[in-house]
Coordinates of C-alpha atoms in Angstrom, one line a residue:
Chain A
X1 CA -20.0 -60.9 -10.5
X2 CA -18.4 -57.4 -9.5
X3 CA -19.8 -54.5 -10.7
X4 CA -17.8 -54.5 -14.3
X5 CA -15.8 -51.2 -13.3
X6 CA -14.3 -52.8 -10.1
X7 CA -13.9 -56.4 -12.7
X8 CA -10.3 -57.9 -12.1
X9 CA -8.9 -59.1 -15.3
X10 CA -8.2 -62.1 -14.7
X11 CA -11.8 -62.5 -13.4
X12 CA -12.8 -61.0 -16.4
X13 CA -11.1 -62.9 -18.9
X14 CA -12.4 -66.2 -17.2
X15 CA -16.0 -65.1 -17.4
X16 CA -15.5 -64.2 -20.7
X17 CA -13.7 -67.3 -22.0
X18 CA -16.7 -69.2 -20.2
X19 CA -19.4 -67.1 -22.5
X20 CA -20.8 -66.0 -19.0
X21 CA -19.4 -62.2 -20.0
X22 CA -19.4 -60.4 -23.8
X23 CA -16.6 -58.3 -24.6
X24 CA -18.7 -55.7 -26.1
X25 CA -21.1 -55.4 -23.1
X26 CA -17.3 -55.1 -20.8
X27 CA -15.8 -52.9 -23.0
X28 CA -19.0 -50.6 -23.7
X29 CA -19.8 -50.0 -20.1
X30 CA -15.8 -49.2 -18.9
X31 CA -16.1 -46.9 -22.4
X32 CA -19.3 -45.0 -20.9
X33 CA -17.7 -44.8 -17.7
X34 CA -14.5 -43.0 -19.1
X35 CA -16.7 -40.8 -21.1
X36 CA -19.2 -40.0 -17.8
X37 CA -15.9 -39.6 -15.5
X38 CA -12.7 -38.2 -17.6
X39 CA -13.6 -34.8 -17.9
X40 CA -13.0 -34.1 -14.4
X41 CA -9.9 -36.7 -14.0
X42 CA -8.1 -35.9 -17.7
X43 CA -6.2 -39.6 -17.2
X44 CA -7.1 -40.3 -21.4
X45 CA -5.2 -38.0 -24.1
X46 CA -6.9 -40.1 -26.5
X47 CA -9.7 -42.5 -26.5
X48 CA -10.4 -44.9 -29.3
X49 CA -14.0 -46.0 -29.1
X50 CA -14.9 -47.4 -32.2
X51 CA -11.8 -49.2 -32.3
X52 CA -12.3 -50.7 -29.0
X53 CA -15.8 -51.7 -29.4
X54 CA -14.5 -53.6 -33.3
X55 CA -11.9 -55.4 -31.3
X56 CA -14.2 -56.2 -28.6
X57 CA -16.6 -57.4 -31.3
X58 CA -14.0 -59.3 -33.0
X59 CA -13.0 -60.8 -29.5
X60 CA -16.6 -62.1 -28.6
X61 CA -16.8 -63.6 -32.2
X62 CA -13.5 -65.8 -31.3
X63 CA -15.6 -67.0 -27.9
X64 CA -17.9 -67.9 -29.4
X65 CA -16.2 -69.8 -32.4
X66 CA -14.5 -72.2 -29.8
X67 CA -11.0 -70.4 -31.2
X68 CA -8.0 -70.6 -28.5
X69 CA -8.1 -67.5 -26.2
X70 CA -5.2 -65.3 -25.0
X71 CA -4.8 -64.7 -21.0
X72 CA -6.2 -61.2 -21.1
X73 CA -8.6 -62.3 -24.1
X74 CA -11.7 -59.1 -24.2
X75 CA -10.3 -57.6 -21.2
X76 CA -9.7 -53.5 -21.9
X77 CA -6.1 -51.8 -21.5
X78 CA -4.7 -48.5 -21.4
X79 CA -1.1 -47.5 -21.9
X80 CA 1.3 -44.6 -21.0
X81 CA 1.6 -42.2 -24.1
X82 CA 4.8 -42.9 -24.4
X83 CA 4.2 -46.5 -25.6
X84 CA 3.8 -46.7 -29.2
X85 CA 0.9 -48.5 -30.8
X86 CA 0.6 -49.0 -35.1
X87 CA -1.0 -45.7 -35.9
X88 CA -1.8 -43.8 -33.0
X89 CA 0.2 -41.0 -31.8
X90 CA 2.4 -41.3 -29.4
X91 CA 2.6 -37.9 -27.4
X92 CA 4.8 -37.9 -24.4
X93 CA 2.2 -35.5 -23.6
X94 CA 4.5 -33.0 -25.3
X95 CA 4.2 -30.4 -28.1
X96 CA 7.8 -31.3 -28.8
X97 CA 5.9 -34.8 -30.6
X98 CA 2.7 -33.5 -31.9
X99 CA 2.0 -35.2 -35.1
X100 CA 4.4 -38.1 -34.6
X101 CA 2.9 -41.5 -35.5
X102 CA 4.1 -44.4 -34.5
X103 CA 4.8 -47.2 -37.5
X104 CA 4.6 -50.3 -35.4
X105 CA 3.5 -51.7 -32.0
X106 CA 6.0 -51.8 -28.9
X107 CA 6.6 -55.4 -28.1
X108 CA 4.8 -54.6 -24.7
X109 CA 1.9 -53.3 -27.2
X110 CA 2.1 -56.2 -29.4
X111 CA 2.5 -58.7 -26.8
X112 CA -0.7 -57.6 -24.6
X113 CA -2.8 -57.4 -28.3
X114 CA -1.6 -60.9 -28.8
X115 CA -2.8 -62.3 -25.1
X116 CA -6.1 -60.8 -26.5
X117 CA -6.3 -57.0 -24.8
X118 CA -8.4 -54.5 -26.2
X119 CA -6.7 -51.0 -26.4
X120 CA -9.0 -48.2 -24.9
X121 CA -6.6 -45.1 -25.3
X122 CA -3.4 -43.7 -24.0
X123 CA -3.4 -42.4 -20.6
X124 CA -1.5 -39.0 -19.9
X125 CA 2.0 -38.6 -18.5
X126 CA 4.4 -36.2 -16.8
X127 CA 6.1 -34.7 -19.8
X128 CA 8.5 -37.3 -21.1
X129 CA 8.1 -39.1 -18.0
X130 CA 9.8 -36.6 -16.4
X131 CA 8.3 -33.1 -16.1
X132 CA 5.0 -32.7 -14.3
X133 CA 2.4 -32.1 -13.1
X134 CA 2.1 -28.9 -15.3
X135 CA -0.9 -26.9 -16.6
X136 CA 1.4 -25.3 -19.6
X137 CA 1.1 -28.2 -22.3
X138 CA -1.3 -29.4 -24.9
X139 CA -3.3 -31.3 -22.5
X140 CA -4.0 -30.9 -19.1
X141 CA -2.6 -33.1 -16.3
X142 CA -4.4 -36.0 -14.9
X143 CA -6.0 -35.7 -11.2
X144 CA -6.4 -38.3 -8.6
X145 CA -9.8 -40.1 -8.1
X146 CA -9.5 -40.1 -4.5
X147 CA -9.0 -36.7 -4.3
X148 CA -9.2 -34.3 -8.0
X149 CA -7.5 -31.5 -6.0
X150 CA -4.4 -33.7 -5.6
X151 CA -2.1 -34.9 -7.7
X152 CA -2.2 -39.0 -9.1
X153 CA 2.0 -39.0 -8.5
X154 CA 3.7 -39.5 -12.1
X155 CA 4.7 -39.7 -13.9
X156 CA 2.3 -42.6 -14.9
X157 CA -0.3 -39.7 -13.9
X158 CA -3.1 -41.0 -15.9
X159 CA -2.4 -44.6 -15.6
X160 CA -2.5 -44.4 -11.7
X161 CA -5.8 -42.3 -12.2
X162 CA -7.4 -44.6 -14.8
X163 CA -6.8 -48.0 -13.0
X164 CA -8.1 -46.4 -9.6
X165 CA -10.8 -44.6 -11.4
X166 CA -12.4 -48.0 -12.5
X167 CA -11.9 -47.0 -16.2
X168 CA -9.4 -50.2 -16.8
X169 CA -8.4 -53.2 -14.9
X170 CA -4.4 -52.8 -16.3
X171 CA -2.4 -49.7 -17.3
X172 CA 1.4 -49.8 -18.4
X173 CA 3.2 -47.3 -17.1
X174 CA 7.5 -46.7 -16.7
X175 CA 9.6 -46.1 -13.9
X176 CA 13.0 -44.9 -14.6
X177 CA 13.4 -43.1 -10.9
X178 CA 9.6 -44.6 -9.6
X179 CA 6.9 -43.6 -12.0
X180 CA 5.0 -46.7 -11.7
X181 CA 5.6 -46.7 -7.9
X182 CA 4.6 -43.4 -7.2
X183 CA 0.7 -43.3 -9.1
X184 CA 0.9 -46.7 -7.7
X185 CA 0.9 -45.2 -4.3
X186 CA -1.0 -42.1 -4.4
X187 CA -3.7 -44.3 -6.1
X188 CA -4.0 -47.3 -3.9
X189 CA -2.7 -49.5 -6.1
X190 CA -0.3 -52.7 -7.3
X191 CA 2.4 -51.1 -9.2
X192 CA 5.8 -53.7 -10.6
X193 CA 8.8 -52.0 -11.6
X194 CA 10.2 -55.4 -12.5
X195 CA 13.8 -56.4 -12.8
X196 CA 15.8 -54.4 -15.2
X197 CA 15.6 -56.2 -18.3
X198 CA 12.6 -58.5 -17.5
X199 CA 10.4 -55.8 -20.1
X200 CA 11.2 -55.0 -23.7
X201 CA 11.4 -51.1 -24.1
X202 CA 11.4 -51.0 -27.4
X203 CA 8.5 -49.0 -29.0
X204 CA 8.5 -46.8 -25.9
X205 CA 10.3 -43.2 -25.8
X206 CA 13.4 -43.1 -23.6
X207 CA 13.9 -40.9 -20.5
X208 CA 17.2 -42.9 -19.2
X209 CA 18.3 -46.2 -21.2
X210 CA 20.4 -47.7 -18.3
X211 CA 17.1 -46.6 -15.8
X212 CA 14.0 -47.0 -17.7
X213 CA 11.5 -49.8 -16.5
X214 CA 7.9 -50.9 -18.2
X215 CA 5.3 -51.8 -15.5
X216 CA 1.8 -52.4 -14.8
X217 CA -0.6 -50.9 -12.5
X218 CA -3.8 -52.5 -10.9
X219 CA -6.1 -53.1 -8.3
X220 CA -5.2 -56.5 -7.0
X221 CA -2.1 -58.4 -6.9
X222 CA -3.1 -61.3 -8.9
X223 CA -3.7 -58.7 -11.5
X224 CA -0.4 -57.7 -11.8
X225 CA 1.1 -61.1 -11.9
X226 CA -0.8 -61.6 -15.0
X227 CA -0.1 -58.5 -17.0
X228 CA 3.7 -59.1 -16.3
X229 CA 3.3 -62.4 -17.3
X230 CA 2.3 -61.2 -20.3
X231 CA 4.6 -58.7 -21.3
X232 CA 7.8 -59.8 -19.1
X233 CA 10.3 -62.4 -22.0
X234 CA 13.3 -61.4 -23.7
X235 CA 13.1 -58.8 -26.9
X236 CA 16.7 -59.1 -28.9
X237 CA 15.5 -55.5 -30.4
X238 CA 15.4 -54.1 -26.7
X239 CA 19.2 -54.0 -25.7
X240 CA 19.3 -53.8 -22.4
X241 CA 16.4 -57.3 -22.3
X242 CA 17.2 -60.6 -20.2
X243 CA 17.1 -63.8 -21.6
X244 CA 16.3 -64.9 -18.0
X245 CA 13.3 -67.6 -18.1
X246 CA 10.0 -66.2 -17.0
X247 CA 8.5 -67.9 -14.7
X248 CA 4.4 -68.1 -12.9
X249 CA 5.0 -65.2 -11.0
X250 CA 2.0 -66.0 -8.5
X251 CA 1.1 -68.7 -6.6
X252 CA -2.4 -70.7 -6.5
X253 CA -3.5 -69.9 -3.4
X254 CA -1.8 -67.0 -1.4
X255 CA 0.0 -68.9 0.9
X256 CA 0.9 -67.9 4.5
X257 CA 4.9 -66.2 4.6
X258 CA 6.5 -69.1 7.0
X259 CA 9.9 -69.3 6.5
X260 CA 10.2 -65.7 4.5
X261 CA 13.1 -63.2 5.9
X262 CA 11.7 -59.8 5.2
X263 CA 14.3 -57.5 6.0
X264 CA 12.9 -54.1 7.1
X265 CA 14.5 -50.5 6.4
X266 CA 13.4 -48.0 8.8
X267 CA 16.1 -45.4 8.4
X268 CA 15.0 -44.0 4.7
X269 CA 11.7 -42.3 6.1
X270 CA 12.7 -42.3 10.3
X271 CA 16.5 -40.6 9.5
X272 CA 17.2 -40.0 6.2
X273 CA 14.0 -38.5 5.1
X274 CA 11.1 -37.6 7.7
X275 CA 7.9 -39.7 6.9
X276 CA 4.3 -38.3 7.9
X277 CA 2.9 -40.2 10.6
X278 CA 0.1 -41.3 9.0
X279 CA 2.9 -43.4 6.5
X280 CA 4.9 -44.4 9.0
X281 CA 1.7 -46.0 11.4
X282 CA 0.7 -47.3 7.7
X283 CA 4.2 -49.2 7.3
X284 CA 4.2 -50.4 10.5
X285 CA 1.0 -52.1 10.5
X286 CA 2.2 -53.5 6.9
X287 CA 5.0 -54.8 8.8
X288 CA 3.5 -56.2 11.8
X289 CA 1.0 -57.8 9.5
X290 CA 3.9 -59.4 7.3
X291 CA 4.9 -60.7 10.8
X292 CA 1.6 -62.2 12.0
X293 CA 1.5 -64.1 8.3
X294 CA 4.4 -65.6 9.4
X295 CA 7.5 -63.9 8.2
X296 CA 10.9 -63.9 10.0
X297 CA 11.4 -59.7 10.3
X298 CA 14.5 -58.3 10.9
X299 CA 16.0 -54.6 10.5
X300 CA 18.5 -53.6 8.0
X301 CA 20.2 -50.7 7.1
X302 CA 21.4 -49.8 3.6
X303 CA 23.2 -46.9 2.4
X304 CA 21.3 -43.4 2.8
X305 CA 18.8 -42.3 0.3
X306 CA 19.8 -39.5 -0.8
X307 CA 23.8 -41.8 -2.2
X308 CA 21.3 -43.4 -4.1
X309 CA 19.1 -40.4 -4.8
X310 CA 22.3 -38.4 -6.1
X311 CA 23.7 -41.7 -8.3
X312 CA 20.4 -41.8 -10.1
X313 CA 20.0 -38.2 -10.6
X314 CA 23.2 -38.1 -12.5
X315 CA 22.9 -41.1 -14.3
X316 CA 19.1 -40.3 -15.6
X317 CA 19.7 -36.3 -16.5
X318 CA 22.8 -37.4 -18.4
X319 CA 20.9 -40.1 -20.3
X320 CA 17.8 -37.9 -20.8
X321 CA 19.9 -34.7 -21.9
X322 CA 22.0 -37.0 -24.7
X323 CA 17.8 -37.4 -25.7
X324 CA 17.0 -34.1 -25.6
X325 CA 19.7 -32.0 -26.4
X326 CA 19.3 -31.2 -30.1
X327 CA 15.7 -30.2 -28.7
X328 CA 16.7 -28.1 -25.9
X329 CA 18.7 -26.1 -28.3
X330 CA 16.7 -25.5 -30.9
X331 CA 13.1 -26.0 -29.4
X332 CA 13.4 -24.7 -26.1
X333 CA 10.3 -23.1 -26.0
X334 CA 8.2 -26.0 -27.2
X335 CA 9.1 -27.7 -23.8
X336 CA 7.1 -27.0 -20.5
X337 CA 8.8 -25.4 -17.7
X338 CA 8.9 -28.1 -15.4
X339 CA 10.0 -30.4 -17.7
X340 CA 13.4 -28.0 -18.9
X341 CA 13.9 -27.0 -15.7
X342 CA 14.4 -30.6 -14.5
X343 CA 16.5 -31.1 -17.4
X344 CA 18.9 -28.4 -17.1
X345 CA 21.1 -29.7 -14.3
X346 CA 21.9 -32.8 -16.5
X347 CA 23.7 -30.3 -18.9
X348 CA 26.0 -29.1 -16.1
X349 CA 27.5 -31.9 -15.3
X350 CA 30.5 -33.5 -16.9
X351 CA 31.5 -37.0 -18.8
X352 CA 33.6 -37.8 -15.9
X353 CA 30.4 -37.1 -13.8
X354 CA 28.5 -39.9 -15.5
X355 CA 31.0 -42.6 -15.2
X356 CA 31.8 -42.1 -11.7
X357 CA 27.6 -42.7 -11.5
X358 CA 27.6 -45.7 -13.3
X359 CA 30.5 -47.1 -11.4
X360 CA 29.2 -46.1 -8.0
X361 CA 25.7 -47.3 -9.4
X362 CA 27.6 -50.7 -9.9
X363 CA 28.9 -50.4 -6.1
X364 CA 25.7 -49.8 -4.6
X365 CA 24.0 -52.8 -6.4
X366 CA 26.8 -55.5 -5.6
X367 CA 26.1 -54.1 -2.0
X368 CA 22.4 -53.9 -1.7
X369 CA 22.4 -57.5 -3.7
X370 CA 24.5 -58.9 -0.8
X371 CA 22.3 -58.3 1.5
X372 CA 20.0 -61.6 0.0
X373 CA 22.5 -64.0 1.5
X374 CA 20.8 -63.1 4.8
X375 CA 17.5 -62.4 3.8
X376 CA 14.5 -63.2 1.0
X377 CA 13.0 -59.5 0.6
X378 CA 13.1 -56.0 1.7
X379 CA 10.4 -54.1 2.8
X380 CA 10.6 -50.0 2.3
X381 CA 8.2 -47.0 2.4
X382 CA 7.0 -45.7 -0.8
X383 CA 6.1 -42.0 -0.4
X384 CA 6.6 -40.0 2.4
X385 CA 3.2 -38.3 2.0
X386 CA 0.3 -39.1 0.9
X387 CA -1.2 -37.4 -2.8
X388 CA -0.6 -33.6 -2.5
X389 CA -2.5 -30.1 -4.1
X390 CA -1.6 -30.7 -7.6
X391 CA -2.6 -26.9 -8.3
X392 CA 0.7 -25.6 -6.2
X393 CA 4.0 -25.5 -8.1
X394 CA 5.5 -24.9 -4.8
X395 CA 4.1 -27.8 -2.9
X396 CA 4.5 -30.1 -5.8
X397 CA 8.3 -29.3 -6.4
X398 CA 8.6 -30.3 -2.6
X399 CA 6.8 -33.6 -3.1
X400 CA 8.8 -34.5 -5.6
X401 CA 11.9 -36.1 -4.2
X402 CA 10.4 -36.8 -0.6
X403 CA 10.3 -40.9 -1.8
X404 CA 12.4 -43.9 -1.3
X405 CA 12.4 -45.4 -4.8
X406 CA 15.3 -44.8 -6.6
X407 CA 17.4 -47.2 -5.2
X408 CA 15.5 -50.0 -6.7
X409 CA 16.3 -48.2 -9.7
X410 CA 19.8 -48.3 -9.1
X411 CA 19.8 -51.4 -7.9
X412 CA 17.6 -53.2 -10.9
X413 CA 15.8 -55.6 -8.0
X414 CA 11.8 -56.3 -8.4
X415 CA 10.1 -53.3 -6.6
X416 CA 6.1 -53.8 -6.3
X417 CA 4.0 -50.7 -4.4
X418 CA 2.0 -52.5 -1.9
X419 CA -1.4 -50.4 -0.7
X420 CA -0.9 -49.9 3.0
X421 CA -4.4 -48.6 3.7
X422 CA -5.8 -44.7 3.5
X423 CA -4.8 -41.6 6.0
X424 CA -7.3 -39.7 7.9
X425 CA -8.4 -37.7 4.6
X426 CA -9.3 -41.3 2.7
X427 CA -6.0 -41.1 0.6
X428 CA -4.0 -44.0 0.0
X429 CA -0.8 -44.9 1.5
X430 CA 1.9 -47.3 0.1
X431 CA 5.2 -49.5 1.3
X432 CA 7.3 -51.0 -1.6
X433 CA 8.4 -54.8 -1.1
X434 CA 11.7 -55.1 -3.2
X435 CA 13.0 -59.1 -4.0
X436 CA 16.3 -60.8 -5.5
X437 CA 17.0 -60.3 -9.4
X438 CA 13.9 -62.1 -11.3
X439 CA 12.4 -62.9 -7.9
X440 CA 9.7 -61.0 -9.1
X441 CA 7.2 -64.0 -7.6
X442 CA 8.1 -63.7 -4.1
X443 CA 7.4 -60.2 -4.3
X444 CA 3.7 -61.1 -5.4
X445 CA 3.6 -64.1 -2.8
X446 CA 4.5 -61.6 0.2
X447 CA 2.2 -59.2 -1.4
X448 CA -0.8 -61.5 -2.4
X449 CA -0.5 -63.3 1.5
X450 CA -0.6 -58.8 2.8
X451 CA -3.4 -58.2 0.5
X452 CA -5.8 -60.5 1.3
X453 CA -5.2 -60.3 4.8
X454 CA -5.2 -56.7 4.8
X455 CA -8.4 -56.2 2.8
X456 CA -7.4 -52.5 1.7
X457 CA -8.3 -53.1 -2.1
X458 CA -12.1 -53.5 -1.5
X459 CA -11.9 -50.1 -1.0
X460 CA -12.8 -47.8 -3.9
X461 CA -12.8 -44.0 -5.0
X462 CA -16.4 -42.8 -5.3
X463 CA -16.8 -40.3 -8.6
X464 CA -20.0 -39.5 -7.8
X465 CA -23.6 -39.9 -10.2
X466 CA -24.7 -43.9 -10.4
X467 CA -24.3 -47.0 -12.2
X468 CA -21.0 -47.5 -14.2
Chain B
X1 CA 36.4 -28.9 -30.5
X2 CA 33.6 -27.6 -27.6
X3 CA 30.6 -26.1 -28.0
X4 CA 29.8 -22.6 -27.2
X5 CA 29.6 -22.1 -23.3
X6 CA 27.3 -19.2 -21.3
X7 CA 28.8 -17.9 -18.6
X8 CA 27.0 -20.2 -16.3
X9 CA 28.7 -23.2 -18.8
X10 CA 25.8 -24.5 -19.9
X11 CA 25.6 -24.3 -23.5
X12 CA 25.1 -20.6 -25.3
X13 CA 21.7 -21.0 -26.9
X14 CA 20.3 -22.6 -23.7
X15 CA 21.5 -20.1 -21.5
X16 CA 20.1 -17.2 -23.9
X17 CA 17.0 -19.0 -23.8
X18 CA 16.3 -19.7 -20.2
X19 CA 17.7 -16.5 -19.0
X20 CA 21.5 -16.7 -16.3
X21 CA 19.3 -16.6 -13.2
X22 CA 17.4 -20.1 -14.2
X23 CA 21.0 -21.4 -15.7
X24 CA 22.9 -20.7 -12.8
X25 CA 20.2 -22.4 -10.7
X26 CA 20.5 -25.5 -13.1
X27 CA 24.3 -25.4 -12.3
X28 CA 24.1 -24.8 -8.7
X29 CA 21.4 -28.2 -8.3
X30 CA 23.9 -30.3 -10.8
X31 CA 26.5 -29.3 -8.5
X32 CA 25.1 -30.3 -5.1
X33 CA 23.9 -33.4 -6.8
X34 CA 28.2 -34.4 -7.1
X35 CA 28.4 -33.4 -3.6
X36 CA 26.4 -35.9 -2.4
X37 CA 27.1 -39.1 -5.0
X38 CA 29.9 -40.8 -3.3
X39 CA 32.3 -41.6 -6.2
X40 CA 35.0 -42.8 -4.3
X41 CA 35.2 -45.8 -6.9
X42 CA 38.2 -47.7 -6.5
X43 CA 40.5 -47.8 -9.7
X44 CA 39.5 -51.3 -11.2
X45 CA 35.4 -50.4 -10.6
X46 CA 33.8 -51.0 -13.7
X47 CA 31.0 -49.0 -14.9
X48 CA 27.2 -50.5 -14.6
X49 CA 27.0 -51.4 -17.9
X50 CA 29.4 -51.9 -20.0
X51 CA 30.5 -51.6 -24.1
X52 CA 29.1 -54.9 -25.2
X53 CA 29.8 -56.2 -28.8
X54 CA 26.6 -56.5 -31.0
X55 CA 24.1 -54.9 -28.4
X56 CA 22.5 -52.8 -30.4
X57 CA 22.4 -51.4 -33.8

């Protein structure tokens, strides 16, 4: 068995369902471990636990009573606090929400409690999912286990740190411009923004409706697969949900990639952005090994980052200001800088604005859609850098646009951060492989065949003192 | 009838909160962001998503 903080869940829940691991003894060392570690990573705003340890409790009694087990059954979760759960606050890491309780569960909430998760805490956020890192709200942003000087990306900060930390095998997150993608990255992790649709965000507090995406992060591929599996279905309160099937997203065995046309885009971090060359020897070598599994490779070109870049810009700060508004006028000073300052531009520009954006949004997804008759998947970069200083306003505000992700947002196609191994400072580096509508599976089949072949997720961030 | 615009034109109490040299910055980034969206939609483009009946409450 691994040591319990490197655990996979599904590994987990296996070993649990076969009595050969108790829930209490899981749950009570990843508990310690978060208590031992935390203070110097701030990835919980709030831990729960005595809570955890009754439901873990509860959960062993159910083993052991022969009662039918849910796929995640004893195996601990953390969530974005912008999720709601019955009862707990739900922050957005904001003063703008202090004392707000939530009434009821999310359905992402309530469907991970029903396949038998146990709720640690929530993890900390940019605030709203927007502004970060800052060090001028309530609680102090999360830092990244490979590195506490550097930033985890967000604005899943703390779910990035957690899952890398070893404090929980799955964390939601949301990615409305690549907030699951970018932790994912600068923590050397499996990160799914899904289709558009393919999770209920009901229950969670909106940055963009027509952008916003619910997504796990974890450590291995099959991982993932399960906890979308889990929370992926169609949610009539959720508007914007699919009543698309959901399928097995992963495959038995990872299979070898005969027969896949991976479709490579070189020009988002060779022409229209500059990558380090650290990323760029990582993508290559992600590449090459895609090819060597035995997938057809062939160069594409799509539009240029920054026409998507500028559509979902628009689109977001419009949808996020008609949020915000009666707040920005009337509590201006409960926000954080960062987080007003990114909002402003959204009330500059003008109705007309925001439709031309969703029509060119429409343009640029029929286009980038096309490009499937040809090919299976797309492979991009993820970041352009590696984690940066997270103490440096200045460095930070550069960071943040120097990424190819908001396309996918645009776009709506499966998007899942794929670890591409660690630059010469041991920090993690990242591609993204993006698939057809609800083709989330080949994304973890091309992913699962990389990952076990590349061997980068053995590999784990070292917080210093022993045991657990 | 409009609300109340500073003279950067984003709305008054904003403005007076965040001061005209971080408002005019605001407009400035909202304004190269239109620069760069191509919006040269063609007439019959429909929006991404659409007004449809019964979504929603």
């Amino acid at each position: 068995m691994s040591a319990l903080e490197w655990l996979d869940a599904g590994e987990a829940a296996r070993l649990i369902a076969a009595r050969h691991l108790s829930p209490v003894e899981y749950t009570r060392a990843l508990l310690e471990r978060i208590q031992r570690h935390d203070g110097e990573l701030d990835s919980f705003i709030e831990l729960r636990p005595e809570a955890a340890l009754d439901a873990a409790r509860a959960a062993e009694d159910a083993v052991m009573s022969g009662a039918a087990l849910g796929p995640l059954h004893g195996v601990p979760y953390a969530l974005k606090d912008i999720i709601d759960v019955a009862g707990w606050p739900t922050t957005a890491h904001s003063r703008l929400l202090d004392g707000a309780v939530a009434r009821r569960d999310s359905e992402v909430a309530a469907r991970l409690g029903a396949a038998g998760g146990i709720l640690l805490g929530k993890l900390a956020t940019h605030e709203f999912a927007l502004g970060g890192p800052s060090f001028d709200l309530p609680w102090p942003p999360a830092r990244n286990p490979w590195d506490r000087t550097r930033s985890p990306g967000g604005s899943s900060s703390g779910s990035g740190a957690a899952v890398a930390a070893g404090f929980v095998p799955v964390a939601l997150g949301s990615d409305t411009g690549g907030s699951v993608r970018n932790p994912a990255s600068m923590n050397g992790l499996f990160g799914m923004k899904a289709t558009y649709g393919r999770v209920s965000r009901r229950g969670v507090v909106p940055l963009s409706f027509s952008l916003d995406h619910v997504g796990p992060l974890t450590r291995s591929v099959a991982d993932n697969a399960l906890a979308l599996s889990v929370i992926a279905g169609h949610d009539p309160a959720d508007p914007g949900s699919s009543a698309e099937p959901v399928p097995g997203f992963l495959p038995e065995q990872p299979a070898d990639l005969a027969g896949v046309r991976i479709g490579v885009i070189r020009h988002f971090h060779l022409r229209d952005l500059a990558a380090d060359a650290e990323m760029t020897a990582a993508f290559e070598a992600g590449v090459d090994l895609l090819a060597t599994l035995g997938a057809e490779i062939r160069e594409i070109e799509v539009r240029p980052l920054a026409e998507y870049a500028a559509c979902n810009r628009v689109i977001l700060l419009c949808e996020a200001c008609a949020v915000h508004e009666k707040w920005m006028k009337e509590r201006p000073g409960d926000y954080g800088h960062l987080l007003l300052e990114r909002l402003l531009p959204g009330l500059a520009f003008s109705g007309v604005d925001y439709v031309q954006a969703t029509r060119t949004r429409a343009r640029l997804a029929g286009e980038f859609n096309s490009l499937f008759d040809d090919i299976d998947a797309v492979v991009a970069i993820n970041n352009m850098e590696p984690a940066f200083p997270i103490e440096d306003p200045e460095v930070a505000e550069y960071h943040y646009s120097r990424h190819a992700r908001t396309p996918f947002n645009i776009t709506g196609n499966p998007a899942l951060a794929v670890p591409t191994g660690f630059s010469g400072l041991g920090l993690p580096l990242s591609m993204q492989v993006v698939t057809r509508l609800f083709d989330e599976a080949l994304a973890y089949r091309i992913a699962a065949a990389h990952e076990a072949a590349a061997g980068w997720t053995a590999r784990h961030p070292d917080l210093g003192g022993t045991g657990t | 009838m409009t609300e109340p615009r500073g003279a950067s034109g984003l709305p008054e109490p904003i403005e007076a909160f965040v001061g005209p040299d971080r408002a005019i910055k605001a407009v400035d980034a909202a304004r190269q962001t239109i620069e760069t969206m191509d919006r040269d939609n063609a007439w019959y483009q429909e929006p991404a998503h659409v007004f449809r009946p019964g979504a929603g409450s």
